[in-house]
Coordinates of C-alpha atoms in Angstrom, one line a residue:
Chain A
M5 CA 5.4 61.2 264.8
F6 CA 4.4 63.7 262.1
F7 CA 7.6 65.7 262.6
N8 CA 9.7 63.8 260.1
T9 CA 10.6 67.1 258.5
P10 CA 13.8 68.9 259.2
P11 CA 13.9 70.9 262.5
L12 CA 12.0 74.2 262.3
A13 CA 14.7 76.0 264.3
L14 CA 15.4 78.6 261.6
G15 CA 11.8 79.1 260.6
A16 CA 9.9 78.1 257.5
S17 CA 12.0 79.9 254.9
S18 CA 15.3 78.2 255.9
Q19 CA 13.5 75.0 255.9
T20 CA 12.2 75.8 252.5
L21 CA 15.8 76.6 251.5
R22 CA 17.1 73.2 252.7
R23 CA 14.3 71.4 250.9
G24 CA 15.0 73.5 247.9
N25 CA 18.2 71.6 247.2
A26 CA 16.7 68.2 247.4
A27 CA 13.0 68.5 246.4
L28 CA 12.6 71.7 244.5
C29 CA 15.6 71.6 242.3
G30 CA 15.3 74.4 239.7
K31 CA 11.9 75.7 241.0
P32 CA 11.7 79.2 242.6
L33 CA 11.9 78.7 246.4
T34 CA 8.4 79.9 247.4
V35 CA 5.8 78.6 249.8
R36 CA 3.6 77.8 246.8
A37 CA 6.4 75.7 245.2
L38 CA 6.7 73.9 248.5
C39 CA 3.0 73.2 248.7
D40 CA 3.0 72.0 245.1
T41 CA 5.8 69.6 245.9
F42 CA 3.6 68.0 248.5
A43 CA 0.4 68.1 246.5
G44 CA 0.7 64.5 245.4
V45 CA 1.3 63.0 248.9
T46 CA -1.1 60.2 249.5
E47 CA -3.5 60.9 252.3
T48 CA -4.9 58.4 254.7
P49 CA -8.4 58.9 256.2
S50 CA -7.1 58.8 259.8
S51 CA -7.2 61.9 261.8
P52 CA -3.8 63.5 262.6
D53 CA -2.8 63.2 266.2
V54 CA -2.9 66.8 267.2
E55 CA -1.6 66.2 270.8
A56 CA 1.4 64.4 269.4
I57 CA 2.2 67.2 267.0
M58 CA 1.8 69.8 269.7
A59 CA 4.1 67.7 272.0
D60 CA 6.7 67.7 269.2
I61 CA 6.4 71.4 268.7
R62 CA 6.7 72.1 272.4
R63 CA 9.7 69.9 272.7
E64 CA 11.3 71.8 269.8
I65 CA 10.6 75.1 271.5
A66 CA 12.0 73.8 274.7
A67 CA 15.2 72.6 272.9
A68 CA 15.6 76.1 271.5
G69 CA 15.3 77.6 275.1
G70 CA 11.6 78.4 275.1
L71 CA 8.9 76.7 277.2
A72 CA 9.7 73.6 279.1
P73 CA 8.0 70.4 277.7
G74 CA 5.7 69.9 280.6
E75 CA 4.7 73.5 280.9
P76 CA 1.0 74.1 280.2
P77 CA 0.5 75.9 276.9
G78 CA -1.3 78.8 278.6
G79 CA 1.9 79.8 280.4
S80 CA 2.9 79.3 284.0
A81 CA 1.4 81.2 286.9
A82 CA 4.6 83.3 287.1
E83 CA 4.1 84.2 283.4
A84 CA 0.5 85.2 284.1
G85 CA 1.6 87.3 287.0
L86 CA 4.3 89.0 284.8
R87 CA 1.7 89.8 282.2
E88 CA -0.7 91.1 284.8
N89 CA 1.9 93.4 286.3
L90 CA 3.0 94.6 282.9
A91 CA -0.6 95.4 281.9
A92 CA -1.0 97.3 285.2
A93 CA 2.2 99.2 284.5
N94 CA 1.0 100.1 281.0
R95 CA -2.3 101.4 282.4
L96 CA -0.9 103.3 285.4
H97 CA 2.4 104.8 284.3
A98 CA 1.1 108.3 283.6
V99 CA 0.1 110.6 286.5
G100 CA -3.4 111.6 285.4
A101 CA -4.5 115.0 284.3
V102 CA -7.1 116.8 286.5
T103 CA -10.6 116.9 285.1
G104 CA -13.9 118.3 286.4
G105 CA -14.6 121.3 288.5
G106 CA -15.2 122.2 292.1
A107 CA -12.9 123.1 295.0
A108 CA -11.2 119.7 295.1
A109 CA -10.3 119.9 291.4
L110 CA -9.1 123.5 291.9
A111 CA -6.8 122.4 294.7
R112 CA -5.5 119.5 292.6
R113 CA -4.9 121.9 289.7
A114 CA -2.9 124.2 292.0
T115 CA -0.9 121.3 293.3
H116 CA -0.2 120.2 289.7
K117 CA 1.0 123.7 288.8
L118 CA 3.4 123.7 291.7
L119 CA 4.7 120.3 291.1
G120 CA 4.4 120.4 287.2
T121 CA 8.1 119.9 286.4
L122 CA 8.4 117.1 288.9
I123 CA 5.3 115.3 287.6
A124 CA 6.6 115.7 284.0
Q125 CA 9.9 114.1 285.1
I126 CA 8.1 111.3 286.9
N127 CA 5.9 110.7 283.8
E128 CA 8.9 110.6 281.5
F129 CA 10.8 108.2 283.8
N130 CA 7.7 106.0 284.1
A131 CA 7.0 106.0 280.3
R132 CA 10.6 105.0 279.5
T133 CA 10.6 102.3 282.2
V134 CA 7.4 100.8 280.9
R135 CA 8.6 100.9 277.3
V136 CA 11.8 99.0 278.3
L137 CA 9.7 96.4 280.2
N138 CA 7.4 95.9 277.2
E139 CA 10.5 95.4 275.0
I140 CA 12.0 92.9 277.4
V141 CA 8.8 90.9 277.6
G142 CA 8.5 91.0 273.8
I143 CA 12.0 89.6 273.5
M144 CA 11.1 86.9 276.1
E145 CA 8.2 85.9 273.9
G146 CA 10.3 85.9 270.8
E147 CA 8.5 88.9 269.2
E148 CA 10.2 91.5 267.1
T149 CA 11.1 94.8 268.8
A150 CA 12.7 97.9 267.4
S151 CA 16.2 96.6 268.1
T152 CA 15.7 93.0 267.0
G153 CA 14.0 94.3 263.8
Q154 CA 17.3 95.5 262.3
V155 CA 19.0 92.2 263.0
L156 CA 16.1 90.3 261.4
E157 CA 16.1 92.6 258.3
Q158 CA 19.8 91.8 257.8
S159 CA 19.1 88.1 258.2
R160 CA 16.3 88.4 255.7
R161 CA 18.7 90.0 253.1
R162 CA 21.3 87.3 253.7
L163 CA 18.8 84.5 253.3
E164 CA 17.6 86.1 250.0
L165 CA 21.1 86.1 248.7
V166 CA 21.7 82.5 249.7
S167 CA 18.3 81.6 248.2
E168 CA 19.4 83.2 244.9
L169 CA 22.7 81.4 245.0
S170 CA 21.0 78.1 245.7
R171 CA 18.7 78.7 242.6
R172 CA 21.7 79.4 240.4
L173 CA 23.5 76.3 241.6
A174 CA 20.4 74.2 241.0
E175 CA 20.2 75.5 237.4
Y176 CA 23.9 74.8 237.0
D177 CA 23.6 71.3 238.4
A178 CA 20.8 70.5 235.9
L179 CA 23.0 71.1 232.9
D180 CA 25.0 68.2 231.5
I181 CA 28.8 68.3 231.7
D182 CA 29.3 69.4 228.1
A183 CA 26.9 72.2 228.4
R184 CA 28.7 73.3 231.6
L185 CA 32.1 73.3 229.9
R186 CA 30.6 75.2 227.0
R187 CA 29.2 77.8 229.3
L188 CA 32.4 78.1 231.2
E189 CA 34.5 78.5 228.0
E190 CA 32.1 81.0 226.6
R191 CA 32.3 83.0 229.8
N192 CA 36.1 82.9 229.6
G193 CA 36.2 83.7 225.9
V194 CA 37.9 80.4 225.0
R195 CA 35.2 79.4 222.5
D196 CA 34.0 81.7 219.8
A197 CA 30.4 82.3 218.7
R198 CA 30.6 79.5 216.1
G199 CA 31.6 76.9 218.8
K200 CA 35.2 76.5 217.7
A201 CA 37.8 76.2 220.3
Chain B
M28 CA -44.6 68.0 272.5
R29 CA -45.0 71.7 273.2
V30 CA -41.8 73.8 273.8
A31 CA -41.1 77.4 274.4
F32 CA -37.8 79.2 273.8
V33 CA -37.1 82.4 275.8
A34 CA -34.4 84.7 274.5
P35 CA -33.6 88.4 275.1
F36 CA -33.5 89.1 271.3
F37 CA -35.0 87.2 268.4
G38 CA -35.3 87.5 264.6
A39 CA -33.2 87.2 261.5
R40 CA -31.7 90.7 262.2
A41 CA -30.6 89.9 265.8
A42 CA -26.8 89.7 265.6
G43 CA -25.2 87.2 268.0
G44 CA -24.3 83.6 268.2
A45 CA -26.9 82.6 270.9
E46 CA -29.6 84.5 269.0
A47 CA -28.8 82.7 265.8
E48 CA -28.7 79.3 267.6
C49 CA -32.1 80.0 269.2
R50 CA -33.7 80.9 265.9
K51 CA -32.2 78.0 263.9
T52 CA -32.9 75.4 266.7
A53 CA -36.5 76.5 267.0
L54 CA -37.0 76.4 263.2
R55 CA -35.5 72.9 262.9
L56 CA -37.5 71.5 265.9
A57 CA -40.7 73.0 264.4
A58 CA -39.8 71.4 261.1
A59 CA -39.4 68.1 262.9
G60 CA -42.9 68.3 264.3
V61 CA -42.3 69.9 267.8
Q62 CA -44.7 72.7 268.6
V63 CA -42.4 75.7 269.3
E64 CA -43.2 79.2 270.6
I65 CA -40.9 82.1 271.3
F66 CA -40.9 84.5 274.2
T67 CA -38.7 87.5 273.6
T68 CA -38.5 91.3 273.9
C69 CA -39.1 94.1 271.5
A70 CA -35.4 95.0 271.4
L71 CA -33.3 94.5 268.3
D72 CA -30.0 93.2 269.6
L73 CA -27.3 93.8 272.2
H74 CA -25.8 96.7 270.3
H75 CA -29.0 98.8 270.2
E76 CA -30.6 100.4 273.3
W77 CA -32.8 97.7 274.8
N78 CA -35.9 99.6 275.8
V79 CA -36.3 101.0 272.3
R80 CA -39.1 99.0 270.7
F81 CA -37.6 97.9 267.4
H82 CA -40.4 95.2 267.2
R83 CA -44.0 95.8 268.1
A84 CA -45.2 94.1 271.3
G85 CA -47.7 91.3 271.0
S86 CA -48.1 87.9 269.3
R87 CA -47.5 87.1 265.7
V88 CA -46.1 84.5 263.4
E89 CA -42.5 85.1 262.2
D90 CA -40.8 82.6 259.8
G91 CA -43.6 80.1 260.6
L92 CA -43.0 80.4 264.4
A93 CA -45.4 81.8 267.0
V94 CA -43.5 84.7 268.5
R95 CA -44.6 86.7 271.6
R96 CA -42.8 90.0 272.2
F97 CA -42.8 92.1 275.4
P98 CA -41.2 95.5 276.1
A99 CA -37.9 95.4 277.8
E100 CA -37.3 97.5 280.9
G101 CA -35.0 100.5 280.7
R102 CA -31.7 100.8 282.5
E103 CA -29.8 103.5 284.4
L104 CA -26.8 103.6 282.1
G105 CA -24.4 105.1 284.7
S106 CA -24.8 102.5 287.4
F107 CA -25.2 99.7 284.8
N108 CA -21.8 100.6 283.2
A109 CA -20.1 100.9 286.6
L110 CA -21.3 97.5 287.7
N111 CA -20.5 96.0 284.3
A112 CA -16.9 97.4 284.4
R113 CA -16.4 95.8 287.8
L114 CA -17.6 92.4 286.5
M115 CA -15.5 92.6 283.4
A116 CA -12.5 93.3 285.6
G117 CA -13.2 90.1 287.5
R118 CA -14.4 91.8 290.7
R119 CA -17.3 90.5 292.8
L120 CA -20.5 92.4 293.3
S121 CA -22.7 92.2 296.5
P122 CA -25.9 90.2 296.2
R123 CA -27.9 93.4 296.0
E124 CA -25.7 94.8 293.2
E125 CA -25.9 91.5 291.3
T126 CA -29.7 91.6 291.4
G127 CA -29.7 95.2 290.3
F128 CA -27.3 94.5 287.5
M129 CA -29.4 91.6 286.2
A130 CA -32.6 93.6 286.5
M131 CA -31.1 96.0 284.0
H132 CA -29.6 93.5 281.7
V133 CA -32.4 92.9 279.2
N134 CA -35.2 92.2 281.5
S135 CA -39.0 92.2 281.0
L136 CA -41.5 92.0 283.8
D137 CA -44.3 91.6 281.3
L138 CA -42.5 88.6 279.8
C139 CA -42.0 87.0 283.2
R140 CA -45.7 87.5 284.0
A141 CA -46.8 85.9 280.7
L142 CA -44.4 83.0 281.4
A143 CA -45.9 82.5 284.9
D144 CA -49.4 82.4 283.4
A145 CA -48.5 80.1 280.5
R146 CA -45.9 77.8 282.1
R147 CA -48.1 74.8 282.4
A148 CA -49.0 74.9 278.7
Y149 CA -45.5 73.8 277.8
D150 CA -43.6 70.5 278.4
W151 CA -40.4 72.4 278.5
I152 CA -39.3 76.1 278.5
C153 CA -35.7 76.7 277.2
F154 CA -33.8 79.8 278.3
I155 CA -30.9 81.0 276.2
P156 CA -28.2 82.3 276.9
Y157 CA -27.4 82.5 280.7
L158 CA -26.4 86.2 281.0
F159 CA -29.7 88.1 280.7
G160 CA -32.6 89.1 282.9
T161 CA -35.0 87.2 280.7
T162 CA -33.1 84.0 281.6
V163 CA -32.3 84.7 285.3
F164 CA -35.7 85.9 286.3
G165 CA -37.7 84.1 283.6
S166 CA -36.4 80.7 284.8
R167 CA -37.4 81.5 288.3
V168 CA -41.1 81.7 287.5
C169 CA -41.2 78.2 285.9
P170 CA -38.6 76.1 287.9
D171 CA -40.3 72.8 287.2
N172 CA -39.8 72.8 283.4
A173 CA -36.9 75.3 282.9
I174 CA -34.1 74.1 280.6
L175 CA -31.1 76.3 280.5
I176 CA -28.9 76.6 277.3
P177 CA -26.3 78.8 278.8
C178 CA -23.6 79.3 276.1
L179 CA -21.2 79.6 279.0
H180 CA -17.6 80.6 279.1
D181 CA -15.2 81.6 281.8
E182 CA -15.7 85.3 282.4
G183 CA -16.5 87.6 285.3
Y184 CA -20.3 87.3 284.8
A185 CA -20.1 83.4 285.2
H186 CA -18.9 83.9 288.7
M187 CA -21.9 85.8 289.9
R188 CA -23.9 84.1 292.7
I189 CA -27.2 84.9 290.9
V190 CA -25.9 83.0 287.9
A191 CA -24.8 80.0 290.0
D192 CA -28.3 80.0 291.5
T193 CA -29.9 80.0 288.0
F194 CA -27.8 77.0 287.0
R195 CA -28.7 75.1 290.2
R196 CA -32.5 75.8 289.8
A197 CA -32.8 74.7 286.2
R198 CA -34.2 71.2 285.6
R199 CA -31.8 70.5 282.8
V200 CA -28.8 72.3 281.4
V201 CA -27.8 71.8 277.8
F202 CA -24.1 72.3 276.8
H203 CA -22.4 72.6 273.5
T204 CA -19.0 71.1 274.4
R205 CA -17.4 69.0 277.1
A206 CA -15.2 71.9 278.2
E207 CA -18.3 74.1 278.8
Q208 CA -19.9 71.2 280.7
E209 CA -16.8 70.8 282.9
L210 CA -16.7 74.5 283.5
A211 CA -20.3 74.5 284.8
A212 CA -19.5 71.4 287.0
R213 CA -16.5 73.2 288.5
L214 CA -18.3 76.6 289.0
Y215 CA -21.7 75.4 290.2
G216 CA -21.3 71.8 291.2
L217 CA -23.9 70.8 288.7
P218 CA -25.0 67.1 289.1
A219 CA -24.4 64.9 286.1
E220 CA -28.1 63.9 285.7
R221 CA -29.1 67.4 285.0
S222 CA -26.2 68.1 282.7
L223 CA -26.7 67.2 279.0
L224 CA -24.0 67.4 276.3
V225 CA -25.9 68.2 273.1
G226 CA -23.8 70.5 270.9
E227 CA -25.1 73.1 268.4
G228 CA -26.5 72.6 265.0
I229 CA -24.5 73.6 262.0
D230 CA -25.7 74.0 258.4
T231 CA -23.6 71.5 256.5
D232 CA -25.0 71.8 253.0
F233 CA -23.1 74.6 251.3
T234 CA -20.5 75.0 248.7
A235 CA -17.3 77.0 248.8
D236 CA -14.9 77.9 246.0
G237 CA -11.4 79.2 247.0
D238 CA -10.5 80.2 243.5
R239 CA -13.6 82.3 243.2
F240 CA -12.5 84.2 246.4
R241 CA -9.0 84.8 245.0
R242 CA -10.3 86.1 241.7
K243 CA -12.9 88.4 243.3
Y244 CA -10.5 89.9 245.9
G245 CA -7.2 89.6 244.1
I246 CA -5.4 87.8 246.9
P247 CA -2.6 85.5 245.8
G248 CA -0.6 83.1 247.8
P249 CA -1.3 81.4 251.2
F250 CA -3.1 83.3 253.9
L251 CA -4.5 82.9 257.4
F252 CA -8.1 83.8 257.7
Y253 CA -10.1 85.3 260.6
A254 CA -13.8 86.1 260.5
G255 CA -15.7 87.7 263.3
R256 CA -15.7 90.8 265.4
K257 CA -12.3 92.5 265.3
D258 CA -11.8 93.7 268.8
E259 CA -10.1 93.0 272.1
T260 CA -12.8 90.7 273.3
K261 CA -12.0 88.3 270.4
N262 CA -8.2 88.8 271.0
V263 CA -7.7 90.0 267.5
P264 CA -4.9 92.5 268.4
L265 CA -2.9 89.5 269.6
L266 CA -3.4 87.8 266.3
L267 CA -2.1 90.8 264.5
R268 CA 1.0 91.1 266.7
Y269 CA 1.8 87.4 266.4
F270 CA 1.2 87.4 262.6
L271 CA 3.5 90.4 261.9
A272 CA 6.2 88.9 264.1
F273 CA 5.9 85.6 262.3
R274 CA 6.2 87.2 258.9
R275 CA 9.3 89.2 259.9
R276 CA 11.0 86.2 261.5
N277 CA 10.2 83.7 258.8
F278 CA 10.3 85.8 255.6
V279 CA 7.5 83.9 253.9
D280 CA 4.9 85.3 251.6
L281 CA 1.9 84.8 254.0
R282 CA -1.0 87.1 254.4
L283 CA -3.7 87.6 257.1
V284 CA -7.2 88.2 255.7
L285 CA -9.8 89.5 258.1
A286 CA -13.6 89.7 257.7
G287 CA -16.2 91.1 260.0
P288 CA -17.3 94.2 261.9
G289 CA -14.9 96.4 263.9
G290 CA -11.6 98.0 262.9
V291 CA -8.0 97.1 263.4
A292 CA -5.0 99.3 263.4
V293 CA -2.7 98.0 260.8
P294 CA 0.8 99.6 260.5
R295 CA 1.2 101.5 257.2
T296 CA 4.1 99.3 256.1
E297 CA 2.1 96.2 256.6
K298 CA -1.0 97.1 254.5
G299 CA -0.2 94.5 251.9
A300 CA 0.3 91.7 254.4
I301 CA -2.9 92.2 256.4
V302 CA -6.1 92.5 254.3
D303 CA -9.2 93.7 256.1
L304 CA -12.3 93.0 254.0
G305 CA -14.8 94.3 256.6
Y306 CA -18.3 92.9 256.1
V307 CA -18.5 90.3 253.3
P308 CA -21.4 88.3 251.9
E309 CA -21.9 84.9 253.5
Q310 CA -20.8 83.1 250.3
D311 CA -17.7 85.1 250.1
K312 CA -16.8 84.2 253.7
R313 CA -17.2 80.5 252.8
D314 CA -15.1 81.0 249.7
A315 CA -12.4 82.7 251.9
H316 CA -12.5 79.7 254.2
A317 CA -11.9 77.4 251.3
A318 CA -9.0 79.4 250.0
A319 CA -7.2 79.8 253.3
L320 CA -4.1 77.9 254.6
A321 CA -5.9 77.8 258.0
F322 CA -8.6 79.6 260.0
C323 CA -7.2 81.3 263.0
Q324 CA -9.4 81.8 266.1
P325 CA -7.5 83.7 268.8
S326 CA -10.5 84.3 271.0
L327 CA -10.4 83.1 274.6
N328 CA -14.2 83.5 275.1
E329 CA -15.9 81.0 272.9
S330 CA -18.7 78.7 274.1
F331 CA -18.8 76.9 270.7
S332 CA -17.3 78.8 267.7
I333 CA -19.5 78.1 264.6
V334 CA -16.9 79.8 262.5
I335 CA -14.4 77.0 263.2
M336 CA -17.0 74.4 262.1
E337 CA -17.5 76.4 258.8
S338 CA -13.8 76.3 258.2
W339 CA -13.7 72.6 258.7
L340 CA -16.7 72.0 256.4
C341 CA -14.5 73.7 253.7
G342 CA -11.7 71.2 254.5
V343 CA -9.4 73.8 256.1
P344 CA -7.6 73.3 259.4
C345 CA -7.9 75.7 262.3
L346 CA -5.4 77.3 264.6
V347 CA -6.9 78.2 268.0
H348 CA -5.8 79.8 271.3
A349 CA -4.8 77.2 273.9
G350 CA -6.3 79.3 276.6
C351 CA -9.8 78.7 275.3
A352 CA -10.8 75.3 276.6
V353 CA -13.7 75.0 274.1
T354 CA -11.9 75.6 270.9
R355 CA -8.9 73.7 272.1
E356 CA -11.1 70.7 272.8
H357 CA -12.6 70.9 269.3
A358 CA -9.2 70.9 267.8
A359 CA -7.8 68.1 269.9
R360 CA -10.9 65.8 269.7
S361 CA -11.4 66.2 266.0
G362 CA -7.7 66.2 265.0
G363 CA -8.7 69.3 262.9
G364 CA -6.2 71.9 264.0
L365 CA -3.4 73.1 266.3
Y366 CA -3.3 75.5 269.2
F367 CA -1.0 78.1 270.5
G368 CA -0.5 79.5 274.0
S369 CA 2.5 81.8 273.2
F370 CA 4.2 83.5 270.3
A371 CA 6.7 80.6 270.1
E372 CA 3.9 78.1 269.6
F373 CA 2.1 80.3 267.1
D374 CA 5.3 80.6 265.1
K375 CA 5.9 76.9 265.1
C376 CA 2.3 76.0 264.4
V377 CA 2.0 78.2 261.3
A378 CA 5.4 77.1 260.0
Y379 CA 4.2 73.5 260.5
L380 CA 1.0 74.0 258.5
L381 CA 3.0 75.7 255.7
A382 CA 5.6 73.0 255.5
N383 CA 3.1 70.1 255.8
P384 CA 0.2 70.8 253.4
G385 CA -0.6 67.1 253.2
I386 CA -1.2 66.9 257.0
A387 CA -3.0 70.3 256.9
R388 CA -5.4 68.8 254.4
R389 CA -5.9 65.7 256.6
M390 CA -6.6 68.0 259.5
G391 CA -9.3 69.8 257.5
A392 CA -10.8 66.5 256.4
A393 CA -10.8 65.3 260.1
G394 CA -12.5 68.5 261.1
R395 CA -15.2 68.0 258.5
R396 CA -15.9 64.5 259.7
Y397 CA -16.1 65.7 263.3
V398 CA -18.7 68.4 262.3
R399 CA -20.8 66.1 260.3
A400 CA -20.8 63.3 262.9
N401 CA -21.6 65.6 265.9
Y402 CA -23.2 68.8 264.8
A403 CA -25.3 68.2 261.6
W404 CA -28.8 69.4 262.2
D405 CA -30.4 65.9 262.1
R406 CA -28.1 64.8 264.9
I407 CA -28.9 67.8 267.0
V408 CA -32.7 67.6 266.5
E409 CA -32.6 63.9 267.4
R410 CA -30.7 64.7 270.6
Y411 CA -33.2 67.3 271.6
R412 CA -36.1 65.0 271.0
T413 CA -34.7 61.9 272.6
E414 CA -32.5 63.3 275.4
V415 CA -33.4 66.9 276.2
F416 CA -37.1 66.5 275.9
A417 CA -37.0 62.8 276.8
T418 CA -39.7 62.8 279.4
S419 CA -42.5 65.2 280.2
S420 CA -41.7 67.7 283.0
P421 CA -43.9 67.5 286.1
A422 CA -45.1 71.1 285.3
A423 CA -46.9 70.4 282.1
D424 CA -50.6 69.8 282.1
P425 CA -51.5 66.3 280.7
P426 CA -52.8 66.6 277.1

C-alpha cells in the first residue's frame, strides 16, 4: 500500500534518475534533492503498516528471483545449514600448526616435516575451495564480490553519464523555443554576437 | 512497601544495560515513595576481574539509595573459559558443570548469607539479570518473595537447566517485551500468572539537534547510524558488509556513522563512507540520532534495546535484524521501522527509506508515540507499584 513508488529493481539511484525527469527537473540528481522534493508531503498521524511494507519488499525481491514471498525473513532451514557449513569450512580449512612440547608434539612435528609438501598442497586446495564457496554464497545473497565489483563499477559509470545527460536535457527543456533556437544557431555559427542572422 | 534489588554490579560506572536499568528503576521507585535497598558485589563491571574490590564492602548510601556491597568469589579462569566457550557454541553442560560455571559467574556467598538473614524484611526481592550467580543462588535463599527481571534472549546460557530452574522457582518474572515473555514460556513453560509484561523505563525528556551534530563532526548528507559495542556479538561486521555492498550497488551518497566502544576493520578505500566516532558524549549521540536517516540495529541478542527507543524519541526510524524477535516486535508493533533478514532485504529497506522520506518521518513519529505510551518512567513506575508489587508476598513480616 505504501509502495506507490516505481519498482526498486535497479536500486535507489536509477529510481532517483527516473524521478529526476518528472519531479526534479533542473535540480542535481542527489539523494538530498530527492528528500527535499518530498519535504512538503502532508503527513497523517497514523502509524505506517510495517508488515505491509515488508510484504511488498519481499514480493519485489521474490519477483527479482530472491526470497519466496512466504519464506520467513530469517532464511530457510536449508539456508541456515548452508551458512553453518560455510562457517565450519572457513574455520577448519587449514591443517593446524603444531604447538606445545613433549613427546606427542615432537612426533607430530616429525610427521609434519615428512608430509610438509603434501600438507601445504592440501591447505592451498582447501583455501581456494573455501574462497570460491564464500564467493558463491556472496553472489547468492546479492553481495559484491571481486568479480561482480568490476561489472558494478562499469554500471556506475554508465549511470553517471546517463545522469549527466538527463540533467542537460532537463536544462534544455526548461528553455523556451526562441532561446533554444538562438542557442542552436549560436552553436552552429548562424547568428553573430550581435544577434543578427 | 520495602523492596530490595540484587545485581552483580551496581553504580553509575557499571557499564551494561541491565546494570543501568537496575539503577534507574531503583532510583525512580525510591522517588515514588518505595523503600529500596540494593544488594550487590564490590566488583566494577563485567569487563573487570570480579574478585577485585573496586568498591569497599559494607553498607552506605549511594545516590540516595541504601547499598550493601559484598566481596565476589574468585574464579578459576581456565575452567571458566572452557565452560563458557562450550555454552557460547550452543553445547550443553552436565548439571555439575552448570553449577560450577554459575558458582564462578559473579557469585558472592556473603551476599547470599545476608539475603537469607534479611529476606523477611522485604516485601519483594528483585534479581536482575538472569545469568549471574547472584541471581541463580540468591533467588534460592528467598524463594517466597523472589522476583526475576531476567533480560532474557535466546543464547546458549538460556538453555541451561540451572537457569530453567531459577525461572520456575521465582514467584514472579518481569519481562520487557512480548517476544522475551514468549521465549521464556517456550523454554521454561512459565505459567501466565507468574509472568508479567512490564517493559523498561526510558528517559523521554531530552533534546537533540541534528544540525549541531553535522556542524561538530562535519558529516554531510544522509547516513545510517549505529551506537553501541562494535563487535561480533552485536553483529556489527554484518552491518558493515551489507552497507558497503548497498553503496556499491546503488551508487548513492550514503554514509554509515558508528559510535561506541570496540574497533571495526574498515577497508582503506571506504574510510569516507564509514565514519567511526568511537566514544561520544551522550548529547552528541542524541544529536547523531536526530541527524540520521535511520538507526540500524543489526544485533540478534537484544532483550530490549534502549538505543532504538532513543532513536525514536528523536523522530528517526529504525532498521533492525529480523532474526532478533525483540527488536522486530518493537518495529512491527510501533510502526517505527523496517527489518531485514538478508542482504536483499537490507538493500530494499534502505532504498525504501531513502526514497520515501515522508513515510520515514511517519515511522519515526510512530516510534516516538510508542515509547512515550509504553516506556515513559511514570508508566513503568506505576506498573511496578500496581502489578509487580501488587500484593505482599507471604515471606514478608507484617508491618
